[in-house]
Every structure is written in structure tokens, then in C-alpha cells.
């Protein structure tokens, strides 16, 4: 069909009709009303068009009717564009949308012709020519203001159906058909296209609270599309699930009353509850990298990420504006320079005030960058390659990227002569540290900035900042690429011991069972890698990790029985919580800490390997690294590491075995072809000798033998201790309920030091703080009134206060404490540890 020619003819006829229109007020008013109504409908359709890719192939069902509606939509767009008093940019935009819509119609028509060619015989070809001729006539009739005959919306499958539709087309009168409704019919077309586009772009959801909000938003066009059947919605949504999410809804079928809502509700209960999503956003904020005061991209990305986190929390009922602890958490992400600027320029204590401050700092950095001497006005800035795109480029394409950027000019690399700095040169960075030193000396560049200049006067780095930034203990002034990390003798001996053990079974390497877990303590939650060690009777945790979690680590001498015999170690017993990636927490009550719990080895890319394995492709396997192992799961937590499914997933050759435990999926098997080094270690604890601990134990054994038969002489109580004991014995009273009342011992029997002055100073400081933060003042005052109403506290009269000061008394200052998850609950805490007089 030739839609553009038809639309042009209709446009000319519409102009002619408007010129011949009668010059009366009523006709002009009617035309203006129609024009306003058309403009309103046009805005709605244009908004949907701008977010839609019209190259998506339309469904064959009801395709003829959709083509007819699309023709009318295009004609209406051109007519409104010509008649309305729109700006030039609006007219250009509308013409572009019309052209895109024409392309979609032509593509759909060609698709329909190809589908019908396999079903319709040679006789139907002549009938289709007549139908196309009638279609052109109908378009001309519409342009001249006449009504049209509708085209059947059902698919053409046989010749008899085509003949029947042709007879209906000739017998039906013009007055029996409804005019084309742009609002209703065009909406069906756009709804169908949006639903198809959403189905093509819906992400794969494997389970997880952090990814659930984006997945729920992506399926909204399919879920609420009125143009699709429930079975189509159900299949499209379930097709996007895999892994843990698919396991949850695998028993939900089409036999339920509303299968689509049942499927979404099951996943929402598991991953979309407000408390789960909010906790996932808190973890996301903890992992967020801190911004730098002199780096515009990091500042901008930090603000965007925090705004996204705040919006997600607010959408799930958690208003961070009312929680001052959230602002403190953001402030801890800033370095010292940004904190000083924030204290100078702050206009409030809410997160939005802090984000506005960071946005202004980013704008200042962006403007300052334009004033640099090496930035040419009007020159296009080289595009920054993202981390994911950089990983896809690979080493083989690095030279092509550099060559493409050399055409814009700039500093030439003294190593390869291309347009980049020496520190970005692949040939230079691939060398060892010693080779880089020799190459820098050969090229004649400055060791600190790796550029050529004479003396330190022209170096872009100030003289007071030229010390090695990689390690402040290093006394040399050189670039971080030239820094050599020196190891101590203990580290070298430990590394040599581990190196000797790492070559035991290189030829028959077999990967151990690793999985990623969350560890939770009183202070924080940390994501790490765990090793399932079936030959260990107890769970071991790295001592530094236990301290980071906030656990109380009190070490004591213990004897550790291993495959190399017994040895004395300093260890502690701790209790912590552990969970898989699904955040289902379990308690480990009897774990043991070990110093420097490390397993040498590289990364095992199970996720990439599973993509090429049909049996393992749908399993949620993660890339793990032996260097990240910080906890060994022994037989004391066997219920957490054993298989919870009926069968295990095995490869065809039975070498690779994967199973699911309560902490997630894990896999073991031979070394992968992509492994750079073989990993098979028969020792999981560093065999290092602590000479100080061994000497101390030998000295204790010596004293225990020398002191046999010797007893300590008991020393009697002193005079003061005897008096205190008599005072407690004489003052002890047995109450009626059986409890004992014992008098307290005082260092000064006559009284206690004065404490009222110190408490008054603390009260004045607290009042100043409450005046600066009215919201905190309201909560503080409300907590006092609540305690007074409940009878926990009471006001003293002047006589009672005077009588109190005559007797022994002590004033305690107080301050406010908030729970991180309860922003509106203020708790007053009495500061019994406050010092008085030093």
C-alpha cells in the first residue's frame, strides 16, 4: 500500500476544504473546538509513541484492522501538524513520528502478505488486488469527508473466507458502520505494541530483593495490558524467571482463578516485602564507593545512586527524611575534605540537603575542568568507557580504541607514540615493577608523574604531595605503578610454606565446594566466600573478619589437631549469624577464630562455564575465588551444608556435581579449561610457628613441674576490708519476699562529690542542640511527657528539691538515642558513665 501518497492527497483536500469553508462565527468556533480536542488526543498518542519502538513486528491476529487504524492515525497527525499553530520543532517531531509509523505499517503489511501467500491459492491473488484497490478508494473517501466500509479484523486463512468477506464488503451499507475512533482504536494499537516491546525487554529475574523492584516495574505493561489473554501474560512473565525465583512459583499453574496475580504475589511475599527491599537498599548503600572531592564522575554517580536508594525506600514506606541517622551514614561516606566543605556550606541536616551540596560540588568541578589549559573549546570529549564495556573490549581491541582516539590530538605516549599518557599505555603497564623502572629511566620521564619535563618546577604535582601515594610508609617519590610492595620475613616464609604445599596435586586438580554467604555480627553484615570442609569437625572464621563484624574475640591457647599433627594456636570461641544470598539467617553458636585464615588460589568462573552446559545453565551459580575464603563450614553445621533437594545435578561424565543447600547452590569438579592455575590444596591452615606462643607454653610446663607440692600462704584481710565486711554483714536485711537487701560500700562514707554543676553544663549543651534541630526537640519533649504520664518519672516541688540536696544525692545527665529502623522513636539514656571533675 502507498500510505504516503494517500496521506498527501488527503492533506491537500483538507486544505482545500478549509479554504472553501463559510466565513461565519459558528463554523469557526466548531473548527476551534475540534482542533483543541484533536490536540489533546495528539498529546496522549505522542507520549506513547516517544517511548515505543515501532519496528516491532505486529501480531498477525487482527492485523488488517490495526493497519487501518494506523493509517487514520498518520493522517490525523499530518492534518493537525498543518492546521494547529505549533512551533517548528513540534512539527518536525510529528513528521518524524509519522514517518516511523508509516515504516511500521509497511513492515506489517509485508509480513501479512508473506503469511497469507502460503494459504491462499492463485485465485485469491486477484481478489487481494481488488481489495487493495478498494482500500485506496476508501482512503480517498475518508479524505473527502465520507465514511468508509470496515475491513474484517479476522485472519484470512482460506479462499472461501476471502470471498465471504468480499460479499459482506459489498452488501453492507455505508450508514451501518461506525466512524473511526482515534482515541479507542489507536489506544489498542499502542497497547499491543507496548506489550510486545515490554515482553522483549523484560529482564531475567533469578531471585533477590535488590533486583525485584526493577523486575516488577518491567512486567507492569504486560501485567496490566487489557489487550492480552491471561495465558499470554502468564507465559510471558514466567518465561522471565529462573533459578530461585522459578523454584518458588513452579507449582503455580493456569488452573488457579487469577494465575498472573498469584505468580506475582508469591514472588512479592518472598522478595518484595517492604522490610526486605529496604534492607537490600541499606546493604547497597554500604557497598557504595566513597566519592572523591576532585573527581566529577564519582560525585555525580554517588548522588544518582543515593537518590535511587532513597526513592526505593520511600516507595516502600520508609521515609529517610525523618531519620537523622541516615544523614550520618551518608556523611561517613565522605572524605575529610568534603566533610569540611559540608560543615561550612550546610543548609540543613536532611539527606536532600547533603545531596544538593554534592551536586553543586560536582557542577563546580565540571566548570573548573573546562578552564584547564589542555581542554579545547568546542572539541568533543572522548567517551568514557564503562567498566562493563571495558571488560567486553578485551586486550585484542585495546589498540583499536587507542588508535581511534589518536585522531583528536593530545599528548603522545613516549613508549608507543599513540595518543595517551604513559600510565595508560598497555605495553608499559604489562611490564613488571622492575622493568617499568628501567623503561622510565630509558625514556627520560619523571618518576612521579611519568611525563617529560625539566626539574620539579614544571611538574604538575606539588612538591609536598610527591611522596608515594600507594604506601605512606614508603620514603620514595614515585608513581604508584613504580611502587614495589616489600614483604616482611614472616610473610616471605609463610608464602614459601604455602607455595610448597600448593604444588602437591597440580596434575589432578579438583575444585572444592565454595559459595558466597552473608555473615552478620553486632556491628555490620559482610559478604564473603565460604568453603564447605567435610573433613573439619568445627567451623573456623578468620579473626580479622570476626573483629570487623563486631564480635568479642578473647583468644586463649588451644590445641588444634590436623593432618600434620597437633599444634598450639591462639583462638577464640564466637557466635554469629550466617545466610545465603537469599538472606535467610541461621545461627552458628560455636565457631572458632583463627589468625590469617587464607587459602591461596585464583578465581573459578562457574557462571561463565555454566552458560555452555545445558544441565547447569539455569542454576544460579556464582564466580568464586579461593583468595576470598574467610570461613570454613565444618561438620558442626552439617544441616546447613547438606543437600536439600531430592537429587543432585550431575554432568554427563559424572565429574561435575552441583547441589543446593540451605545457604545456596554450590558445585565441585575438575579444573576448568579457563583456569589460569590449578587449585588443589590438602592443607587449609597456614603451617606457621608462633615462637612466642610456643616459648610461653614451654615456660608454663616448666613452672608446673618445678612448683609441685608448693602452696600459697593465705594472707588475711586488711583493717579496711575487715570493716567493710562487718558493715555489709550488719546492714544486710532479708525482705518479706525472701530477697536480700545489702548496703553499698562508699569510698567516702560522709557523702559523694558535688555533681549538680556538671549536670547543669550538660543540660545547657543539650538545650542548644535541641534548638538547632526542632524535630529532635519535639521528639525529646514528647518522650519526657510520655514517661511522666506513665509514672516512670515525676516533677519535684521546690521543697522536695531542697530536701534532696540536704541528703546524699547524685545528678545524672541524659541524651537522646535513636534506633536505625525506628526514626520516630526517641529514647532518653541516663549517662551514668559521665565523668565529674576528671
Short mmCIF file of C-alpha atoms in Angstrom, two decimals, residues 198-207 215-216 218-219 232-247 249 618:
data_model
loop_
_atom_site.label_atom_id
_atom_site.label_comp_id
_atom_site.label_asym_id
_atom_site.label_seq_id
_atom_site.Cartn_x
_atom_site.Cartn_y
_atom_site.Cartn_z
CA UNK A 198 7.92 -5.00 27.24
CA UNK A 199 7.99 -8.76 26.63
CA UNK A 200 11.14 -8.41 24.53
CA UNK A 201 12.91 -6.21 27.10
CA UNK A 202 11.84 -7.87 30.38
CA UNK A 203 14.96 -8.79 32.42
CA UNK A 204 15.74 -12.27 33.70
CA UNK A 205 14.87 -12.47 37.41
CA UNK A 206 16.76 -15.13 39.38
CA UNK A 207 15.66 -14.02 42.84
CA UNK A 215 11.67 -6.58 37.56
CA UNK A 216 8.22 -5.69 38.92
CA UNK A 218 9.39 -4.10 33.84
CA UNK A 219 6.44 -6.53 33.84
CA UNK A 232 -0.20 -14.99 27.27
CA UNK A 233 0.55 -12.79 30.28
CA UNK A 234 1.29 -15.81 32.50
CA UNK A 235 3.67 -17.42 29.99
CA UNK A 236 5.47 -14.13 29.26
CA UNK A 237 6.08 -13.39 32.97
CA UNK A 238 7.05 -16.95 33.91
CA UNK A 239 9.45 -17.09 30.97
CA UNK A 240 11.49 -14.29 32.59
CA UNK A 241 12.09 -16.30 35.80
CA UNK A 242 14.95 -18.65 36.57
CA UNK A 243 16.85 -20.09 39.48
CA UNK A 244 15.46 -19.44 42.96
CA UNK A 245 12.54 -17.36 41.69
CA UNK A 246 11.38 -20.13 39.34
CA UNK A 247 11.55 -22.68 42.17
CA UNK A 249 6.41 -20.40 41.56
CA UNK A 618 19.57 -22.43 34.70
#
